[in-house]
mmCIF file of C-alpha atoms in Angstrom:
data_model
loop_
_atom_site.group_PDB
_atom_site.id
_atom_site.type_symbol
_atom_site.label_atom_id
_atom_site.label_comp_id
_atom_site.label_asym_id
_atom_site.label_seq_id
_atom_site.Cartn_x
_atom_site.Cartn_y
_atom_site.Cartn_z
ATOM 1 C CA MET A 1 -14.389 6.569 114.213
ATOM 2 C CA HIS A 2 -15.936 5.516 117.492
ATOM 3 C CA PRO A 3 -15.597 1.785 118.231
ATOM 4 C CA ALA A 4 -19.384 1.464 118.465
ATOM 5 C CA ASP A 5 -19.601 2.379 114.787
ATOM 6 C CA ILE A 6 -17.443 -0.583 113.730
ATOM 7 C CA LYS A 7 -19.355 -2.963 111.483
ATOM 8 C CA PRO A 8 -18.774 -6.710 111.873
ATOM 9 C CA THR A 9 -16.373 -8.011 109.237
ATOM 10 C CA ILE A 10 -16.432 -11.393 107.529
ATOM 11 C CA ALA A 11 -13.692 -12.483 109.921
ATOM 12 C CA ASP A 12 -15.871 -11.419 112.865
ATOM 13 C CA GLU A 13 -18.850 -13.339 111.540
ATOM 14 C CA SER A 14 -16.782 -16.488 111.001
ATOM 15 C CA ALA A 15 -15.115 -16.320 114.429
ATOM 16 C CA PRO A 16 -15.296 -19.715 116.155
ATOM 17 C CA THR A 17 -17.303 -18.468 119.103
ATOM 18 C CA THR A 18 -19.299 -15.469 120.242
ATOM 19 C CA ARG A 19 -16.982 -15.318 123.226
ATOM 20 C CA CYS A 20 -14.044 -14.633 120.912
ATOM 21 C CA ARG A 21 -16.005 -11.907 119.113
ATOM 22 C CA ILE A 22 -16.818 -10.248 122.431
ATOM 23 C CA MET A 23 -13.147 -10.313 123.428
ATOM 24 C CA ALA A 24 -12.043 -8.902 120.060
ATOM 25 C CA THR A 25 -14.615 -6.098 120.236
ATOM 26 C CA ALA A 26 -13.705 -5.285 123.830
ATOM 27 C CA SER A 27 -10.027 -5.136 122.849
ATOM 28 C CA THR A 28 -10.876 -2.616 120.103
ATOM 29 C CA PHE A 29 -12.704 -0.429 122.596
ATOM 30 C CA PHE A 30 -9.854 -0.675 125.085
ATOM 31 C CA HIS A 31 -7.410 0.488 122.389
ATOM 32 C CA GLU A 32 -9.647 3.341 121.216
ATOM 33 C CA ILE A 33 -11.222 4.834 124.333
ATOM 34 C CA GLY A 34 -9.683 2.916 127.231
ATOM 35 C CA TYR A 35 -11.088 0.112 129.326
ATOM 36 C CA GLN A 36 -12.331 2.419 132.098
ATOM 37 C CA LYS A 37 -14.673 4.223 129.697
ATOM 38 C CA THR A 38 -15.790 1.040 127.927
ATOM 39 C CA THR A 39 -19.122 -0.408 129.041
ATOM 40 C CA VAL A 40 -20.742 -3.745 128.400
ATOM 41 C CA ALA A 41 -23.489 -1.818 126.602
ATOM 42 C CA ASP A 42 -20.851 -0.409 124.195
ATOM 43 C CA ILE A 43 -19.585 -3.894 123.417
ATOM 44 C CA ALA A 44 -23.092 -5.297 122.990
ATOM 45 C CA ARG A 45 -24.140 -2.450 120.675
ATOM 46 C CA ALA A 46 -21.077 -2.916 118.441
ATOM 47 C CA LEU A 47 -21.928 -6.631 118.160
ATOM 48 C CA LYS A 48 -25.640 -5.914 117.593
ATOM 49 C CA MET A 49 -26.661 -7.943 120.610
ATOM 50 C CA SER A 50 -28.129 -7.162 124.011
ATOM 51 C CA PRO A 51 -26.003 -6.683 127.145
ATOM 52 C CA ALA A 52 -27.853 -9.681 128.597
ATOM 53 C CA ASN A 53 -26.478 -11.800 125.763
ATOM 54 C CA VAL A 54 -22.942 -10.624 126.517
ATOM 55 C CA TYR A 55 -23.463 -11.662 130.139
ATOM 56 C CA ARG A 56 -24.269 -15.186 128.946
ATOM 57 C CA PHE A 57 -20.578 -15.498 128.051
ATOM 58 C CA PHE A 58 -18.961 -13.250 130.669
ATOM 59 C CA ASP A 59 -20.557 -12.725 134.066
ATOM 60 C CA SER A 60 -19.102 -9.216 134.474
ATOM 61 C CA LYS A 61 -17.131 -6.497 132.744
ATOM 62 C CA LYS A 62 -14.180 -7.497 134.907
ATOM 63 C CA ALA A 63 -14.358 -11.008 133.436
ATOM 64 C CA ILE A 64 -14.129 -9.514 129.928
ATOM 65 C CA ASN A 65 -11.198 -7.353 131.000
ATOM 66 C CA GLU A 66 -9.401 -10.365 132.425
ATOM 67 C CA ALA A 67 -9.999 -12.421 129.281
ATOM 68 C CA VAL A 68 -8.569 -9.667 127.089
ATOM 69 C CA LEU A 69 -5.629 -9.261 129.451
ATOM 70 C CA GLU A 70 -5.014 -13.012 129.519
ATOM 71 C CA ARG A 71 -4.738 -13.062 125.739
ATOM 72 C CA LEU A 72 -2.385 -10.071 125.814
ATOM 73 C CA ILE A 73 -0.036 -11.453 128.428
ATOM 74 C CA GLY A 74 -0.193 -14.869 126.779
ATOM 75 C CA GLU A 75 1.719 -13.278 123.897
ATOM 76 C CA VAL A 76 4.405 -12.137 126.347
ATOM 77 C CA GLU A 77 4.661 -15.620 127.821
ATOM 78 C CA ALA A 78 4.997 -17.154 124.343
ATOM 79 C CA MET A 79 7.715 -14.623 123.507
ATOM 80 C CA LEU A 80 9.690 -15.559 126.606
ATOM 81 C CA ILE A 81 9.296 -19.299 126.010
ATOM 82 C CA ALA A 82 10.595 -18.850 122.452
ATOM 83 C CA ILE A 83 13.691 -17.111 123.837
ATOM 84 C CA ALA A 84 14.225 -19.893 126.394
ATOM 85 C CA GLU A 85 14.119 -22.453 123.558
ATOM 86 C CA ARG A 86 16.433 -20.615 121.155
ATOM 87 C CA PRO A 87 19.010 -22.931 119.666
ATOM 88 C CA GLY A 88 22.635 -21.887 119.441
ATOM 89 C CA GLN A 89 22.593 -19.540 122.425
ATOM 90 C CA THR A 90 24.123 -20.060 125.843
ATOM 91 C CA PRO A 91 21.937 -19.848 128.963
ATOM 92 C CA THR A 92 23.533 -16.485 129.769
ATOM 93 C CA GLU A 93 22.651 -15.151 126.313
ATOM 94 C CA ARG A 94 19.081 -16.417 126.635
ATOM 95 C CA LEU A 95 18.654 -14.971 130.125
ATOM 96 C CA VAL A 96 19.914 -11.557 128.993
ATOM 97 C CA ALA A 97 17.695 -11.709 125.892
ATOM 98 C CA ALA A 98 14.664 -12.565 128.046
ATOM 99 C CA ILE A 99 15.242 -9.593 130.344
ATOM 100 C CA HIS A 100 15.740 -7.214 127.425
ATOM 101 C CA ALA A 101 12.604 -8.543 125.718
ATOM 102 C CA LEU A 102 10.464 -7.983 128.816
ATOM 103 C CA HIS A 103 11.788 -4.445 129.194
ATOM 104 C CA ARG A 104 11.344 -3.645 125.492
ATOM 105 C CA HIS A 105 7.818 -5.008 125.418
ATOM 106 C CA GLY A 106 6.811 -3.031 128.509
ATOM 107 C CA MET A 107 8.264 0.207 127.142
ATOM 108 C CA GLU A 108 6.650 -0.269 123.735
ATOM 109 C CA ARG A 109 3.229 -0.814 125.298
ATOM 110 C CA TYR A 110 3.708 2.218 127.554
ATOM 111 C CA GLU A 111 4.764 4.485 124.674
ATOM 112 C CA ARG A 112 2.662 3.196 121.760
ATOM 113 C CA TYR A 113 -0.475 1.812 123.401
ATOM 114 C CA PRO A 114 -1.140 3.985 126.461
ATOM 115 C CA ARG A 115 -4.774 2.892 126.873
ATOM 116 C CA ILE A 116 -3.834 -0.787 126.872
ATOM 117 C CA HIS A 117 -1.017 0.012 129.283
ATOM 118 C CA GLU A 118 -3.617 1.699 131.482
ATOM 119 C CA MET A 119 -5.630 -1.522 131.525
ATOM 120 C CA VAL A 120 -2.568 -3.587 132.472
ATOM 121 C CA GLU A 121 -1.608 -1.085 135.167
ATOM 122 C CA ALA A 122 -5.062 -1.327 136.704
ATOM 123 C CA ALA A 123 -4.993 -5.117 136.536
ATOM 124 C CA MET A 124 -1.668 -5.276 138.344
ATOM 125 C CA SER A 125 -2.715 -2.790 141.011
ATOM 126 C CA GLU A 126 -5.957 -4.693 141.607
ATOM 127 C CA SER A 127 -4.036 -7.990 141.823
ATOM 128 C CA TRP A 128 -6.251 -9.872 139.408
ATOM 129 C CA ASP A 129 -5.667 -13.613 139.544
ATOM 130 C CA VAL A 130 -4.588 -13.699 135.915
ATOM 131 C CA CYS A 131 -1.714 -11.316 136.736
ATOM 132 C CA SER A 132 -0.486 -13.502 139.589
ATOM 133 C CA GLU A 133 -0.506 -16.495 137.273
ATOM 134 C CA HIS A 134 1.385 -14.470 134.662
ATOM 135 C CA VAL A 135 4.148 -13.575 137.122
ATOM 136 C CA ALA A 136 4.447 -17.241 138.121
ATOM 137 C CA LYS A 137 4.706 -18.336 134.477
ATOM 138 C CA LEU A 138 7.403 -15.786 133.649
ATOM 139 C CA THR A 139 9.381 -16.782 136.731
ATOM 140 C CA ALA A 140 9.088 -20.428 135.668
ATOM 141 C CA VAL A 141 10.626 -19.612 132.277
ATOM 142 C CA LEU A 142 13.511 -17.794 133.950
ATOM 143 C CA GLU A 143 13.969 -20.828 136.204
ATOM 144 C CA ARG A 144 14.095 -23.067 133.141
ATOM 145 C CA ILE A 145 16.933 -21.002 131.661
ATOM 146 C CA ILE A 146 18.809 -21.004 134.966
ATOM 147 C CA ARG A 147 18.443 -24.790 135.272
ATOM 148 C CA ASP A 148 19.918 -25.113 131.787
ATOM 149 C CA GLY A 149 22.824 -22.965 132.931
ATOM 150 C CA VAL A 150 23.406 -25.110 136.009
ATOM 151 C CA ARG A 151 23.250 -28.302 133.959
ATOM 152 C CA GLU A 152 25.737 -26.931 131.430
ATOM 153 C CA GLY A 153 28.105 -25.702 134.136
ATOM 154 C CA GLU A 154 27.533 -22.030 133.356
ATOM 155 C CA PHE A 155 25.597 -21.059 136.499
ATOM 156 C CA ALA A 156 26.103 -22.075 140.115
ATOM 157 C CA THR A 157 23.054 -22.167 142.371
ATOM 158 C CA SER A 158 21.627 -24.860 144.597
ATOM 159 C CA ASP A 159 18.100 -23.478 144.211
ATOM 160 C CA PRO A 160 17.210 -22.435 140.627
ATOM 161 C CA ALA A 161 13.623 -21.642 141.631
ATOM 162 C CA ALA A 162 14.741 -19.172 144.298
ATOM 163 C CA ALA A 163 17.330 -17.719 141.938
ATOM 164 C CA ALA A 164 14.659 -17.178 139.286
ATOM 165 C CA GLY A 165 12.452 -15.446 141.845
ATOM 166 C CA CYS A 166 15.322 -13.146 142.803
ATOM 167 C CA ILE A 167 16.066 -12.357 139.148
ATOM 168 C CA HIS A 168 12.417 -11.525 138.510
ATOM 169 C CA VAL A 169 12.262 -9.211 141.520
ATOM 170 C CA GLY A 170 15.592 -7.660 140.507
ATOM 171 C CA ILE A 171 14.291 -6.654 137.069
ATOM 172 C CA ALA A 172 10.833 -5.543 138.248
ATOM 173 C CA ARG A 173 11.858 -1.870 138.201
ATOM 174 C CA TYR A 174 12.513 -2.203 134.462
ATOM 175 C CA THR A 175 9.599 -4.433 133.474
ATOM 176 C CA HIS A 176 6.667 -3.966 135.870
ATOM 177 C CA PRO A 177 3.720 -2.077 134.267
ATOM 178 C CA LEU A 178 3.445 0.254 137.256
ATOM 179 C CA LEU A 179 7.130 1.214 137.041
ATOM 180 C CA VAL A 180 8.404 0.759 133.502
ATOM 181 C CA GLY A 181 7.495 4.254 132.333
ATOM 182 C CA GLN A 182 9.064 6.058 135.285
ATOM 183 C CA PRO A 183 12.427 7.834 134.800
ATOM 184 C CA LEU A 184 15.486 5.922 135.969
ATOM 185 C CA GLN A 185 16.901 8.393 138.454
ATOM 186 C CA PRO A 186 19.826 7.660 140.822
ATOM 187 C CA PRO A 187 20.307 5.525 142.809
ATOM 188 C CA ILE A 188 18.468 3.262 140.342
ATOM 189 C CA PRO A 189 21.157 1.785 138.057
ATOM 190 C CA PRO A 190 20.815 1.414 134.275
ATOM 191 C CA LEU A 191 19.345 -1.901 133.135
ATOM 192 C CA GLU A 192 22.703 -3.165 131.835
ATOM 193 C CA THR A 193 24.280 -2.579 135.242
ATOM 194 C CA MET A 194 21.500 -4.520 136.940
ATOM 195 C CA ILE A 195 21.838 -7.392 134.452
ATOM 196 C CA ALA A 196 25.592 -7.596 135.068
ATOM 197 C CA PHE A 197 24.994 -7.643 138.825
ATOM 198 C CA LEU A 198 22.401 -10.422 138.559
ATOM 199 C CA LEU A 199 24.623 -12.517 136.298
ATOM 200 C CA ARG A 200 27.449 -12.269 138.856
ATOM 201 C CA SER A 201 25.103 -13.746 141.438
ATOM 202 C CA LEU A 202 24.768 -16.830 139.251
ATOM 203 C CA ALA A 203 28.396 -17.105 138.168
ATOM 204 C CA ARG A 204 30.532 -20.077 139.148
ATOM 205 C CA SER A 205 33.350 -19.271 141.560
#
């Protein structure tokens, strides 16, 4: 079924705002045919409204794309925050879990949702503001875990913010949308080897 043939459901009709309905419809199109092929006219037709009405809520297709992406990456940020707040785990365990979760999520999107991955790839390559904010938020969560480790005597660093930035750059090859699906060929080490190396950089003497 083509996304334009989707009929509004009761949930759609009771959505709190038209803006949310536009984002939900756009997300369906992005999943089905890809965001490059999706037009504002497609979204408007599926919602039985005019393109001009869509532009009342989003001033461009790019704005719709960014809103959909923001919701998507918000889920990743929430996932990482939940790991950072896990009770009963050491900072090292939480840091390792966070890295694995980012890698797993990126691989799952690449393998199971290629059209959504395509949208994220394009967003990152175009340096949309929402992506820059996302990177900053993820780095802040890593910094939070590292600060916990310093406070508990598990990590040794005089600059947790810089350490978090280095960790984030160090795992980019395994988590970045533009790289995550590429084969890990030598001299690129396996993820576990990189994690062990990064943890040694934080270890107390």
